[in-house]
Amino acid sequence: MNNQVVVIGGGPAGMAAAGKLQDFGFNVVLIEKKPEIGGHLNKWYKVFPDFTDASEITENLKAGLGSTRVLNNATVTEIKGEAPNFQVTISTGEELAAAAILVSTGYKHFDARLKEEYGYGIYDNCITSVELDQMLKAQNVKTRSGKVPKKVAMIHCVGSRDEKVNNNYCSRVCCTNAIKVAIEVKEQNPESEIYCLYMDIRVFGRGYEELYRTSQEEHGVQFLRGRLSEAGEKNDGSLLLRLEDTLTAKPMRLTVDLLVLMVGMEGNPELAEVAGLTLGCDRFYATAHQQYSNNHSTRSGIFLAGAATGPKAIMESITDGRSAAAEIASFLASHPGNSSSNTNGKSVENLTFSVN
């Protein structure tokens, strides 16, 4: 019996799934297109809501991989066959046998240049949330000229909930991430004034509402319910923001030293054709059933985890990866020809599953 599972994508969901699959006794091959596993975690400073260092999470997940075979700088070029006899070809030309496949290829960030009215790529002091996190990680939140910004504005929902760019969905994590980084900017630069310009505040998770209140009560972050219509650069490099206060229906002007665009998540459907997967209305991968088969793809034997199926926070991606591992083990245990086979000396049907 083929006892190997191929995991495509080495972000938090893929690493969590690979570690759990190995615990269940499977041989695991983890394929990552970048030089290093970790995914977007490698870019982050800390994560919400508890400000855990992103590098700590990465190291914890790496430690659980054990003997997992990791193939970096590799992509999947072809998938042939059916479960439990898939043949996976990677960009190096190597062919891998797989009883099941997990797709955990994550997401990509919205290209802020598509919102030209905000000035990203045009104005020096207009940056994205990704770039701000890198500044925070380096303890160096400054303007292009090297000055500590006195006023910082964070624009929510850039590339999300926006019919003009064909992204009608909410990216879910942007509001809480804006609150987190606002606190971090304030901690590193206590004299800075922080403004969050939002459509609606959506903080849905455990501890998120408390973080929202703390940002205002303890750090003085100011929230303006307003829609930014245009940003313009002044002679000194600061930015003049023209917006509408949607609570009072009155126009406003705000001058800031640094404008941060909280970019949303977009699907990363690079394997749709190769793996024979379908996409949902949001262009993330569609699951077999949204309620009770959320880790199964529409193709038997190919599973999905993490932000491959939609925007998720880090903790959700980790949990989803471990859930997918349990689904794979259950699928292979019940698949004809596999139920009595061994996984490193263990009977598949007798494995004890835990996703914690």
Short mmCIF file of C-alpha atoms in Angstrom, two decimals:
data_model
loop_
_atom_site.label_atom_id
_atom_site.label_comp_id
_atom_site.label_asym_id
_atom_site.label_seq_id
_atom_site.Cartn_x
_atom_site.Cartn_y
_atom_site.Cartn_z
CA MET A 1 0.00 0.00 0.00
CA ASN A 2 1.18 3.51 -0.79
CA ASN A 3 1.67 5.15 2.59
CA GLN A 4 2.73 8.57 1.32
CA VAL A 5 0.81 11.84 1.46
CA VAL A 6 1.95 14.86 -0.54
CA VAL A 7 1.30 18.28 1.00
CA ILE A 8 1.52 21.20 -1.44
CA GLY A 9 2.23 24.48 0.31
CA GLY A 10 4.50 25.01 3.33
CA GLY A 11 2.67 27.77 5.17
CA PRO A 12 1.13 27.34 8.64
CA ALA A 13 -1.69 25.07 7.43
CA GLY A 14 0.63 22.86 5.39
CA MET A 15 3.21 22.56 8.17
CA ALA A 16 0.52 21.81 10.78
CA ALA A 17 -1.02 19.15 8.53
CA ALA A 18 2.32 17.57 7.69
CA GLY A 19 3.27 17.31 11.35
CA LYS A 20 -0.03 15.70 12.28
CA LEU A 21 0.04 13.28 9.32
CA GLN A 22 3.48 12.17 10.45
CA ASP A 23 2.12 11.64 13.97
CA PHE A 24 -0.52 9.39 12.41
CA GLY A 25 2.25 7.31 10.85
CA PHE A 26 2.23 8.46 7.24
CA ASN A 27 5.26 9.30 5.15
CA VAL A 28 4.89 12.95 4.18
CA VAL A 29 6.43 15.03 1.42
CA LEU A 30 5.98 18.78 1.85
CA ILE A 31 6.39 20.82 -1.33
CA GLU A 32 7.09 24.56 -1.09
CA LYS A 33 7.73 26.88 -4.03
CA LYS A 34 9.75 29.36 -1.95
CA PRO A 35 13.31 28.77 -0.67
CA GLU A 36 11.99 28.39 2.88
CA ILE A 37 8.84 27.00 4.46
CA GLY A 38 6.70 29.26 6.65
CA GLY A 39 4.63 31.11 4.08
CA HIS A 40 3.46 34.59 5.00
CA LEU A 41 4.48 33.97 8.62
CA ASN A 42 8.05 34.66 7.55
CA LYS A 43 7.08 38.28 6.83
CA TRP A 44 5.15 39.02 9.99
CA TYR A 45 6.31 40.62 13.23
CA LYS A 46 3.68 39.46 15.72
CA VAL A 47 0.21 38.02 15.35
CA PHE A 48 -3.11 38.91 16.95
CA PRO A 49 -4.71 38.77 19.40
CA ASP A 50 -1.95 37.87 21.86
CA PHE A 51 1.07 39.37 20.05
CA THR A 52 2.87 36.05 19.77
CA ASP A 53 6.06 36.46 17.74
CA ALA A 54 5.47 35.05 14.26
CA SER A 55 8.90 33.42 14.26
CA GLU A 56 7.96 31.48 17.41
CA ILE A 57 4.96 29.97 15.61
CA THR A 58 7.08 29.05 12.61
CA GLU A 59 9.73 27.34 14.73
CA ASN A 60 7.07 25.47 16.69
CA LEU A 61 5.50 24.11 13.50
CA LYS A 62 8.90 23.24 12.01
CA ALA A 63 9.79 21.30 15.15
CA GLY A 64 6.75 19.09 14.59
CA LEU A 65 7.79 18.05 11.10
CA GLY A 66 10.27 15.43 12.28
CA SER A 67 11.24 13.25 9.32
CA THR A 68 8.91 14.97 6.85
CA ARG A 69 10.67 15.35 3.53
CA VAL A 70 10.66 19.05 2.58
CA LEU A 71 11.19 20.06 -1.04
CA ASN A 72 11.86 23.78 -1.36
CA ASN A 73 12.00 25.77 -4.59
CA ALA A 74 9.63 23.24 -6.15
CA THR A 75 6.21 23.41 -7.77
CA VAL A 76 3.76 20.75 -8.92
CA THR A 77 3.51 20.52 -12.69
CA GLU A 78 1.25 17.48 -13.09
CA ILE A 79 -1.05 15.23 -11.08
CA LYS A 80 -2.13 11.95 -12.64
CA GLY A 81 -4.21 9.04 -11.40
CA GLU A 82 -6.80 8.68 -8.67
CA ALA A 83 -6.68 7.99 -4.94
CA PRO A 84 -4.91 6.07 -3.52
CA ASN A 85 -2.61 5.96 -6.53
CA PHE A 86 -1.77 9.52 -7.51
CA GLN A 87 1.39 10.35 -9.40
CA VAL A 88 2.67 13.87 -8.63
CA THR A 89 5.32 15.42 -10.89
CA ILE A 90 7.28 18.40 -9.60
CA SER A 91 9.30 21.06 -11.39
CA THR A 92 12.57 19.21 -10.84
CA GLY A 93 11.22 16.29 -12.86
CA GLU A 94 10.86 13.99 -9.85
CA GLU A 95 7.71 11.87 -9.65
CA LEU A 96 6.10 11.19 -6.28
CA ALA A 97 3.56 8.49 -5.47
CA ALA A 98 0.75 9.72 -3.24
CA ALA A 99 -2.18 7.96 -1.61
CA ALA A 100 -3.72 11.39 -0.98
CA ILE A 101 -2.84 15.02 -1.66
CA LEU A 102 -3.34 18.11 0.47
CA VAL A 103 -3.45 21.52 -1.21
CA SER A 104 -2.53 24.27 1.27
CA THR A 105 -1.24 26.92 -1.11
CA GLY A 106 -2.61 29.84 0.87
CA TYR A 107 -3.42 33.23 -0.58
CA LYS A 108 -1.88 36.27 -2.20
CA HIS A 109 -2.25 39.90 -1.17
CA PHE A 110 -4.37 42.31 -3.15
CA ASP A 111 -2.30 44.48 -5.47
CA ALA A 112 -2.75 47.96 -3.97
CA ARG A 113 -1.69 49.58 -7.23
CA LEU A 114 -5.15 48.75 -8.59
CA LYS A 115 -6.58 51.40 -6.24
CA GLU A 116 -4.86 54.29 -7.99
CA GLU A 117 -6.76 56.92 -6.05
CA TYR A 118 -4.85 55.92 -2.90
CA GLY A 119 -1.47 56.54 -4.51
CA TYR A 120 0.37 53.31 -3.77
CA GLY A 121 3.44 53.10 -5.99
CA ILE A 122 3.07 56.82 -6.69
CA TYR A 123 3.54 58.54 -3.33
CA ASP A 124 6.58 57.78 -1.19
CA ASN A 125 4.68 57.60 2.09
CA CYS A 126 1.86 55.35 0.98
CA ILE A 127 2.66 51.76 2.00
CA THR A 128 0.84 48.46 2.48
CA SER A 129 0.18 46.59 5.71
CA VAL A 130 2.79 44.02 4.62
CA GLU A 131 5.44 46.72 4.41
CA LEU A 132 4.38 48.19 7.75
CA ASP A 133 4.81 44.80 9.42
CA GLN A 134 8.35 44.62 8.04
CA MET A 135 9.03 48.07 9.51
CA LEU A 136 7.65 46.96 12.86
CA LYS A 137 9.80 43.84 12.76
CA ALA A 138 12.85 46.03 12.15
CA GLN A 139 11.75 48.49 14.88
CA ASN A 140 11.92 51.20 12.23
CA VAL A 141 8.54 52.77 11.45
CA LYS A 142 9.53 55.91 9.58
CA THR A 143 8.66 57.93 6.50
CA ARG A 144 10.68 57.67 3.31
CA SER A 145 12.79 60.63 4.45
CA GLY A 146 13.63 58.87 7.72
CA LYS A 147 11.34 60.81 10.06
CA VAL A 148 9.15 59.30 12.76
CA PRO A 149 5.57 59.87 11.53
CA LYS A 150 3.50 62.14 13.73
CA LYS A 151 0.23 61.08 12.12
CA VAL A 152 -0.51 57.67 10.61
CA ALA A 153 -3.71 56.66 8.82
CA MET A 154 -4.71 53.04 8.24
CA ILE A 155 -7.24 52.38 5.50
CA HIS A 156 -9.35 49.27 6.01
CA CYS A 157 -10.81 47.01 3.31
CA VAL A 158 -8.33 47.80 0.53
CA GLY A 159 -9.19 45.24 -2.11
CA SER A 160 -11.96 43.65 -0.04
CA ARG A 161 -15.71 44.32 -0.07
CA ASP A 162 -15.09 46.29 -3.24
CA GLU A 163 -17.16 45.63 -6.36
CA LYS A 164 -14.86 47.84 -8.43
CA VAL A 165 -12.04 45.29 -8.14
CA ASN A 166 -14.39 42.28 -8.20
CA ASN A 167 -13.68 41.32 -4.59
CA ASN A 168 -17.07 41.38 -2.90
CA TYR A 169 -16.05 39.29 0.10
CA CYS A 170 -14.63 40.35 3.46
CA SER A 171 -11.02 39.29 4.11
CA ARG A 172 -11.94 38.82 7.79
CA VAL A 173 -8.55 39.49 9.36
CA CYS A 174 -7.85 43.04 8.15
CA CYS A 175 -9.76 44.88 10.89
CA THR A 176 -8.09 42.98 13.71
CA ASN A 177 -4.70 43.22 12.04
CA ALA A 178 -5.14 47.00 11.70
CA ILE A 179 -5.92 47.22 15.41
CA LYS A 180 -2.88 45.11 16.28
CA VAL A 181 -0.42 47.09 14.17
CA ALA A 182 -1.92 50.38 15.38
CA ILE A 183 -1.05 49.33 18.93
CA GLU A 184 2.43 48.25 17.84
CA VAL A 185 3.10 51.56 16.08
CA LYS A 186 1.94 53.38 19.18
CA GLU A 187 4.21 51.27 21.39
CA GLN A 188 7.25 51.92 19.20
CA ASN A 189 6.41 55.59 18.56
CA PRO A 190 4.30 56.78 21.54
CA GLU A 191 3.95 60.32 20.16
CA SER A 192 2.33 59.20 16.91
CA GLU A 193 -1.38 59.77 16.35
CA ILE A 194 -3.07 56.77 14.74
CA TYR A 195 -6.28 56.97 12.70
CA CYS A 196 -8.16 53.92 11.46
CA LEU A 197 -10.51 54.70 8.57
CA TYR A 198 -13.00 51.87 8.37
CA MET A 199 -16.20 50.77 6.62
CA ASP A 200 -17.34 48.55 9.50
CA ILE A 201 -15.28 47.11 12.32
CA ARG A 202 -15.45 43.32 12.10
CA VAL A 203 -13.62 41.69 14.99
CA PHE A 204 -15.09 38.21 15.24
CA GLY A 205 -12.66 36.05 17.20
CA ARG A 206 -11.92 35.26 20.80
CA GLY A 207 -10.14 38.22 22.38
CA TYR A 208 -10.56 40.41 19.29
CA GLU A 209 -13.25 42.72 20.70
CA GLU A 210 -11.16 43.21 23.81
CA LEU A 211 -8.18 44.14 21.61
CA TYR A 212 -10.35 46.71 19.82
CA ARG A 213 -11.37 48.33 23.09
CA THR A 214 -7.82 48.26 24.45
CA SER A 215 -6.53 50.06 21.35
CA GLN A 216 -8.82 52.99 22.11
CA GLU A 217 -8.80 53.07 25.89
CA GLU A 218 -5.11 52.40 26.53
CA HIS A 219 -3.39 53.50 23.32
CA GLY A 220 -5.60 56.30 22.03
CA VAL A 221 -6.12 54.90 18.55
CA GLN A 222 -8.83 56.91 16.82
CA PHE A 223 -11.44 55.25 14.60
CA LEU A 224 -13.18 57.20 11.85
CA ARG A 225 -16.04 55.62 9.95
CA GLY A 226 -15.18 57.07 6.61
CA ARG A 227 -14.56 56.14 3.02
CA LEU A 228 -11.36 57.49 1.49
CA SER A 229 -12.05 58.99 -1.91
CA GLU A 230 -8.59 60.30 -2.77
CA ALA A 231 -5.09 60.84 -1.41
CA GLY A 232 -2.81 63.61 -2.66
CA GLU A 233 0.84 64.35 -1.91
CA LYS A 234 1.90 67.69 -0.46
CA ASN A 235 5.23 69.41 -0.97
CA ASP A 236 6.67 68.09 2.28
CA GLY A 237 5.83 64.50 1.40
CA SER A 238 2.82 64.28 3.71
CA LEU A 239 -0.50 63.11 2.30
CA LEU A 240 -3.80 64.96 2.19
CA LEU A 241 -6.70 62.56 2.52
CA ARG A 242 -10.15 63.46 1.26
CA LEU A 243 -12.86 61.33 2.74
CA GLU A 244 -16.47 61.24 3.74
CA ASP A 245 -17.47 60.74 7.36
CA THR A 246 -20.24 58.21 6.76
CA LEU A 247 -21.69 58.75 10.25
CA THR A 248 -22.34 62.46 9.65
CA ALA A 249 -22.42 62.36 5.82
CA LYS A 250 -19.95 65.25 5.78
CA PRO A 251 -16.69 65.56 3.84
CA MET A 252 -13.43 65.56 5.79
CA ARG A 253 -9.78 66.32 5.17
CA LEU A 254 -6.93 64.75 7.07
CA THR A 255 -3.20 65.29 6.60
CA VAL A 256 -0.95 62.39 7.60
CA ASP A 257 2.74 61.57 7.37
CA LEU A 258 2.21 57.88 6.59
CA LEU A 259 -0.70 56.17 4.84
CA VAL A 260 -1.05 52.41 5.38
CA LEU A 261 -3.30 50.36 3.10
CA MET A 262 -4.64 47.26 4.85
CA VAL A 263 -4.64 44.98 1.82
CA GLY A 264 -7.00 42.04 1.72
CA MET A 265 -6.52 38.41 0.72
CA GLU A 266 -7.08 36.97 -2.74
CA GLY A 267 -7.28 33.36 -3.85
CA ASN A 268 -4.14 31.65 -5.11
CA PRO A 269 -5.63 29.23 -7.68
CA GLU A 270 -2.37 28.18 -9.31
CA LEU A 271 -3.20 24.47 -8.99
CA ALA A 272 -6.79 24.62 -10.23
CA GLU A 273 -6.03 23.19 -13.66
CA VAL A 274 -3.16 20.92 -12.60
CA ALA A 275 -5.12 19.32 -9.75
CA GLY A 276 -8.53 19.44 -11.40
CA LEU A 277 -10.00 21.67 -8.70
CA THR A 278 -12.92 24.06 -8.99
CA LEU A 279 -13.11 27.62 -7.69
CA GLY A 280 -15.84 29.28 -5.68
CA CYS A 281 -17.45 32.64 -6.40
CA ASP A 282 -14.61 34.32 -4.48
CA ARG A 283 -11.92 32.56 -6.58
CA PHE A 284 -10.65 30.51 -3.64
CA TYR A 285 -10.87 26.73 -3.98
CA ALA A 286 -14.35 25.26 -3.63
CA THR A 287 -14.89 22.54 -1.05
CA ALA A 288 -17.00 19.41 -1.44
CA HIS A 289 -19.53 20.85 1.02
CA GLN A 290 -19.18 24.04 2.98
CA GLN A 291 -20.79 22.67 6.12
CA TYR A 292 -19.61 19.09 6.60
CA SER A 293 -16.86 18.42 4.03
CA ASN A 294 -14.90 21.61 4.27
CA ASN A 295 -11.47 19.95 3.98
CA HIS A 296 -12.47 17.82 1.00
CA SER A 297 -12.05 19.25 -2.48
CA THR A 298 -14.44 18.45 -5.31
CA ARG A 299 -11.97 15.73 -6.43
CA SER A 300 -11.80 12.56 -4.36
CA GLY A 301 -8.49 12.08 -2.57
CA ILE A 302 -7.40 15.71 -2.87
CA PHE A 303 -7.93 17.76 0.27
CA LEU A 304 -7.78 21.47 1.11
CA ALA A 305 -6.58 23.40 4.14
CA GLY A 306 -5.92 26.91 5.39
CA ALA A 307 -6.42 30.04 3.34
CA ALA A 308 -6.63 27.98 0.15
CA THR A 309 -10.38 27.93 0.79
CA GLY A 310 -10.79 31.51 1.99
CA PRO A 311 -9.37 34.17 4.31
CA LYS A 312 -8.29 32.83 7.70
CA ALA A 313 -6.29 33.94 10.69
CA ILE A 314 -3.08 32.08 11.58
CA MET A 315 -4.66 30.09 14.42
CA GLU A 316 -7.52 29.05 12.13
CA SER A 317 -5.12 27.91 9.43
CA ILE A 318 -3.18 25.77 11.89
CA THR A 319 -6.36 24.17 13.22
CA ASP A 320 -7.68 23.67 9.69
CA GLY A 321 -4.44 21.97 8.64
CA ARG A 322 -4.67 19.51 11.52
CA SER A 323 -8.33 18.91 10.74
CA ALA A 324 -7.43 18.11 7.13
CA ALA A 325 -4.81 15.63 8.34
CA ALA A 326 -7.47 13.78 10.33
CA GLU A 327 -9.79 13.79 7.30
CA ILE A 328 -7.02 12.32 5.13
CA ALA A 329 -6.30 9.57 7.66
CA SER A 330 -9.99 8.73 7.89
CA PHE A 331 -10.34 8.73 4.10
CA LEU A 332 -7.42 6.37 3.60
CA ALA A 333 -8.59 4.08 6.40
CA SER A 334 -11.94 3.63 4.69
CA HIS A 335 -10.66 3.55 1.13
CA PRO A 336 -10.80 0.12 -0.55
CA GLY A 337 -7.45 -1.64 -0.28
CA ASN A 338 -6.13 0.61 2.47
CA SER A 339 -8.06 -0.26 5.62
CA SER A 340 -5.86 -3.15 6.65
CA SER A 341 -2.54 -1.68 5.60
CA ASN A 342 0.13 -0.50 7.97
CA THR A 343 1.47 2.98 8.61
CA ASN A 344 4.84 2.50 10.23
CA GLY A 345 3.59 -0.54 12.08
CA LYS A 346 0.18 0.94 12.96
CA SER A 347 -3.11 -0.25 11.52
CA VAL A 348 -4.72 2.72 9.79
CA GLU A 349 -8.14 1.85 11.12
CA ASN A 350 -6.81 1.82 14.69
CA LEU A 351 -5.05 5.18 14.63
CA THR A 352 -6.13 7.62 17.31
CA PHE A 353 -6.79 11.02 15.83
CA SER A 354 -6.28 14.33 17.57
CA VAL A 355 -6.33 17.76 15.92
CA ASN A 356 -5.16 19.69 18.95
#
